[in-house]
Coordinates of C-alpha atoms and ligand atoms in Angstrom, one line a residue:
V91 CA 146.0 56.7 64.1
N92 CA 145.2 53.6 65.3
I93 CA 147.2 52.9 69.4
Y94 CA 148.0 49.6 71.6
V95 CA 147.7 49.8 74.4
S96 CA 149.1 46.4 76.9
V97 CA 148.1 47.2 80.2
D98 CA 149.7 44.8 82.7
M99 CA 149.3 45.1 86.4
E100 CA 152.5 44.9 88.8
G101 CA 153.3 48.7 87.7
I102 CA 150.5 50.3 88.3
T103 CA 150.3 53.7 90.9
G104 CA 150.2 52.4 94.5
I105 CA 150.3 48.8 93.4
V106 CA 153.2 46.4 95.6
H107 CA 151.7 43.5 96.4
G108 CA 150.1 40.3 95.6
D109 CA 147.0 41.2 97.7
M110 CA 146.1 43.3 94.4
M111 CA 147.2 41.6 92.5
G112 CA 145.1 38.6 91.8
A113 CA 141.6 37.2 92.5
E114 CA 142.7 35.6 95.8
G115 CA 144.1 38.6 97.2
R116 CA 141.9 40.0 99.7
E117 CA 142.8 44.0 97.9
Y118 CA 142.2 43.0 94.0
D119 CA 139.5 45.7 94.2
R120 CA 141.7 48.2 94.6
G121 CA 144.0 46.8 92.1
R122 CA 141.8 46.8 90.1
R123 CA 140.3 50.3 89.9
L124 CA 144.1 51.6 89.8
M125 CA 145.3 50.0 87.0
T126 CA 141.4 51.0 85.5
G127 CA 142.7 54.6 86.4
D128 CA 146.2 54.3 85.1
A129 CA 144.9 52.6 81.8
N130 CA 141.7 55.7 81.9
A131 CA 144.9 57.9 82.2
A132 CA 147.0 57.0 79.4
I133 CA 144.0 57.0 77.4
E134 CA 142.8 60.4 77.8
G135 CA 146.3 61.9 76.5
L136 CA 145.5 59.3 73.0
A137 CA 142.9 60.5 73.1
N138 CA 143.6 64.4 73.4
G139 CA 146.9 63.3 71.1
G140 CA 144.6 62.1 68.1
A141 CA 144.1 59.0 68.2
D142 CA 141.2 57.6 66.7
Y143 CA 140.7 54.2 67.5
I144 CA 142.4 52.6 71.2
L145 CA 143.0 48.9 71.5
V146 CA 143.8 48.0 74.8
A147 CA 144.7 44.5 76.2
D148 CA 144.5 44.0 79.4
G149 CA 148.2 42.0 79.9
H150 CA 147.7 40.6 83.0
G151 CA 147.2 36.6 84.6
P152 CA 143.0 36.6 84.4
M153 CA 143.3 39.1 81.7
R154 CA 140.0 40.5 83.0
N155 CA 141.4 43.2 85.3
M156 CA 139.8 46.4 84.5
F157 CA 136.3 47.8 85.9
F158 CA 135.2 47.9 81.5
E159 CA 132.2 49.9 82.8
D160 CA 134.4 52.5 83.9
M161 CA 136.7 53.5 81.7
H162 CA 137.5 55.8 79.0
P163 CA 135.2 55.8 75.9
A164 CA 137.6 56.7 73.2
C165 CA 139.6 53.0 74.3
H166 CA 138.6 49.3 72.8
L167 CA 138.8 46.9 75.3
M168 CA 140.2 42.9 75.1
T169 CA 139.6 40.9 77.7
G170 CA 139.4 37.3 78.7
S171 CA 141.2 34.1 79.7
A172 CA 144.6 34.1 78.6
D173 CA 143.5 29.9 77.8
A174 CA 141.8 31.5 75.2
R175 CA 144.4 34.0 73.8
D176 CA 146.7 32.4 70.9
Y177 CA 149.3 35.9 71.7
C178 CA 148.8 36.4 75.1
Q179 CA 149.4 40.0 75.7
L180 CA 149.1 41.2 72.2
Q181 CA 146.3 39.8 71.6
G182 CA 145.1 41.5 68.2
A183 CA 148.1 43.6 67.9
D184 CA 148.0 42.0 64.2
T185 CA 144.1 42.7 63.6
R186 CA 144.9 46.3 62.0
T187 CA 148.0 48.4 61.2
F188 CA 148.8 49.9 64.4
D189 CA 150.7 52.9 64.3
A190 CA 152.3 52.4 67.7
A191 CA 151.7 50.6 71.4
V192 CA 151.5 51.6 74.9
F193 CA 152.5 50.3 78.0
V194 CA 151.0 51.2 81.2
G195 CA 151.6 49.3 84.6
Y196 CA 154.9 47.2 83.6
H197 CA 157.0 45.2 85.5
A198 CA 160.5 44.8 85.4
M199 CA 162.5 41.7 83.8
A200 CA 163.6 37.7 85.6
K201 CA 166.5 39.2 87.2
A202 CA 166.8 42.1 87.5
E203 CA 169.4 43.6 89.4
D204 CA 168.1 46.8 91.2
A205 CA 164.6 46.3 93.5
A206 CA 161.4 46.3 91.5
V207 CA 157.8 45.5 92.7
H208 CA 158.0 41.3 91.4
P209 CA 160.4 41.3 88.0
H210 CA 159.3 38.5 86.6
T211 CA 159.5 37.0 82.7
I212 CA 156.1 35.9 81.6
A213 CA 155.2 33.9 84.3
G214 CA 157.8 33.7 87.0
I215 CA 156.5 30.0 88.7
A216 CA 158.4 28.8 85.1
V217 CA 160.3 31.1 84.1
H218 CA 164.2 31.6 84.9
E219 CA 165.7 33.1 82.0
L220 CA 164.5 34.8 77.7
R221 CA 166.9 35.7 75.8
V222 CA 166.1 36.9 73.0
N223 CA 169.8 36.2 70.6
G224 CA 171.1 36.0 73.5
R225 CA 170.3 39.0 75.4
P226 CA 168.0 38.5 78.3
H227 CA 165.0 40.6 77.2
G228 CA 162.2 41.2 80.0
E229 CA 158.3 41.8 79.2
T230 CA 159.1 45.2 77.6
G231 CA 161.6 44.2 75.3
L232 CA 160.3 41.1 74.7
N233 CA 156.5 42.5 73.6
A234 CA 158.7 45.6 71.5
A235 CA 161.1 43.1 69.9
I236 CA 157.7 41.8 68.5
L237 CA 155.1 44.4 67.3
G238 CA 158.3 45.9 65.9
S239 CA 158.6 42.9 64.1
L240 CA 154.4 44.2 62.3
G241 CA 156.4 47.3 61.9
I242 CA 155.0 49.0 65.4
P243 CA 156.8 50.9 67.6
V244 CA 156.3 52.0 71.6
I245 CA 156.6 55.2 71.8
M246 CA 155.5 55.1 76.3
V247 CA 156.2 52.6 79.0
T248 CA 154.9 53.4 82.6
G249 CA 155.8 51.4 85.7
D250 CA 158.8 51.8 88.7
T251 CA 161.0 52.8 88.4
T252 CA 163.3 50.2 87.5
T253 CA 161.2 49.4 85.0
V254 CA 161.3 53.1 83.3
A255 CA 165.2 52.5 83.0
E256 CA 164.4 49.0 81.0
A257 CA 162.3 50.2 79.2
R258 CA 165.2 53.1 77.8
E259 CA 167.7 50.9 77.9
F260 CA 166.2 48.5 75.3
L261 CA 164.2 51.3 73.2
G262 CA 166.2 54.4 73.9
E263 CA 166.4 58.0 75.5
D264 CA 163.5 58.9 72.9
I265 CA 160.1 56.8 74.2
E266 CA 158.4 58.2 77.5
T267 CA 158.0 57.5 80.5
V268 CA 156.6 57.4 84.1
A269 CA 158.0 56.4 86.9
V270 CA 154.6 55.3 88.9
K271 CA 156.5 54.6 92.0
E272 CA 160.0 53.3 93.0
A273 CA 160.2 49.9 94.4
T274 CA 162.3 48.9 97.8
G275 CA 161.9 45.1 97.6
R276 CA 159.4 42.6 95.9
N277 CA 156.5 44.2 97.7
A278 CA 157.4 48.0 98.6
A279 CA 157.5 50.9 96.6
I280 CA 157.9 54.9 97.4
C281 CA 154.2 55.5 95.9
R282 CA 153.0 58.3 93.8
P283 CA 149.6 59.3 95.0
P284 CA 147.0 58.4 91.5
S285 CA 146.0 62.2 91.6
A286 CA 149.6 63.3 90.8
T287 CA 150.8 60.1 88.5
R288 CA 147.3 60.2 86.3
P289 CA 147.9 64.3 85.4
D290 CA 151.7 62.7 84.6
I291 CA 150.7 59.4 82.4
T292 CA 148.4 61.8 80.5
A293 CA 149.9 64.1 79.2
A294 CA 153.1 61.5 78.9
A295 CA 150.7 59.7 76.1
E296 CA 150.1 63.0 74.5
R297 CA 153.6 63.9 73.8
A298 CA 153.9 60.5 72.9
L299 CA 151.7 61.3 69.9
G300 CA 152.7 64.7 69.3
K301 CA 156.4 63.1 68.4
L302 CA 154.9 60.2 66.5
G303 CA 157.8 58.7 63.9
A304 CA 160.9 59.5 67.2
V305 CA 160.8 56.1 67.5
K306 CA 161.5 53.1 66.0
P307 CA 160.3 49.9 65.9
Y308 CA 162.3 47.5 68.3
T309 CA 164.4 45.1 66.1
P310 CA 166.8 43.5 67.7
G311 CA 168.0 41.4 64.7
T312 CA 167.4 39.3 62.4
P313 CA 166.2 36.4 62.8
M314 CA 165.3 36.4 66.3
Q315 CA 166.3 33.5 68.2
I316 CA 164.5 32.7 71.6
E317 CA 165.3 30.3 74.0
V318 CA 163.9 30.0 77.6
D319 CA 165.3 28.9 81.1
F320 CA 163.0 26.6 82.8
L321 CA 163.2 26.7 86.2
T322 CA 162.2 22.9 86.5
M323 CA 163.5 19.8 83.8
A324 CA 159.5 18.9 84.4
Q325 CA 158.8 22.3 83.0
C326 CA 160.9 22.4 80.4
N327 CA 160.6 19.0 79.9
R328 CA 156.4 19.9 78.7
A329 CA 156.8 22.2 77.0
A330 CA 159.3 20.6 74.5
R331 CA 156.6 18.3 74.0
T332 CA 154.7 21.1 72.5
R333 CA 154.9 22.4 68.5
G334 CA 157.2 24.7 67.6
I335 CA 159.5 24.5 70.4
E336 CA 162.7 22.8 70.4
R337 CA 164.3 21.5 73.3
V338 CA 168.7 22.9 73.3
G339 CA 169.2 21.9 77.0
P340 CA 167.4 20.2 79.8
V341 CA 166.6 23.1 81.2
T342 CA 166.4 25.7 77.8
I343 CA 164.2 25.2 74.9
A344 CA 164.8 27.4 71.5
V345 CA 161.7 29.0 69.6
Q346 CA 160.6 28.6 66.3
G347 CA 159.3 30.3 63.4
G348 CA 158.4 31.7 60.5
N349 CA 158.7 35.1 62.5
P350 CA 158.5 36.7 64.9
W351 CA 155.0 36.9 65.5
E352 CA 154.3 33.2 64.8
Q353 CA 157.4 32.8 67.8
Y354 CA 155.5 34.7 69.6
R355 CA 152.7 32.3 69.7
N356 CA 154.5 28.9 70.0
L357 CA 156.7 30.8 72.7
W358 CA 153.0 31.4 75.3
A359 CA 151.6 27.7 73.7
G360 CA 154.8 26.2 75.3
L361 CA 154.6 28.7 78.3
R362 CA 150.8 27.1 78.7
S363 CA 152.3 23.7 78.1
A364 CA 155.1 24.1 80.5
L365 CA 152.3 24.9 83.4
Y366 CA 149.5 22.9 83.0
E367 CA 149.7 20.4 85.9
P368 CA 148.1 16.8 84.5
A369 CA 145.2 15.5 86.1
S370 CA 145.6 12.9 88.5
W371 CA 145.6 10.0 86.6
L372 CA 147.9 11.6 84.2
A373 CA 150.5 12.1 86.9
Ligands
ZN508 ZN1 151.7 41.0 85.6

């Protein structure tokens, strides 16, 4: 049994502020430790449940957040900067036949209506809304759709209560979820301590593996039409120069590709272009 684990940071136990989520933040190391703890709790449950191979992908910002030396021995870790990954948060998901995927520390989508810790979709400073077949998707829905195209069902999601509700809305009631906090706003939440959430995460992961096959891969319909609205025209202009990206409006692109996995690569290439500021002599 092979399991792919994607770990983000906004939905980790106790993390409520940017201070804990980036290298500039004075509490970044605390955030990293908490992230490592939630990931390890999930790995423990998956190992208990019989997983033979567990690939964990560090999927937040610099993408080398977790303390590798403290990680559970049952995992392999995909770590290293997002610019060196063609497949962003899902790097490595195609390297073998994965039976299921687990999302740890996920966050709500851009424009989520309920309170959520740092809701956004992939890049908050550029992406206003991302749609799959016309429906707004966050990272939970999008990543599940891309993994679904590889035949991989997402069987468990952890995050704040809004994220967990979003996951159930997109992936159904059969998935396991653990709500580790209840956001009261972008930078605040009522949190359960790690001593409470980690056993919950371990138990949920073990349960999820115990009913493998109950959750089907998420498929929003083929072909998948992926569109992105940017915040600015400059971002859209830069993205639209990328291979596989078609401009369909002043701030809107459509992502091409022979299949969803290829579209995800093109999407990430387009977003990276959108985010790059030109050198001063080119500006
Ligand atoms: Zn993140």
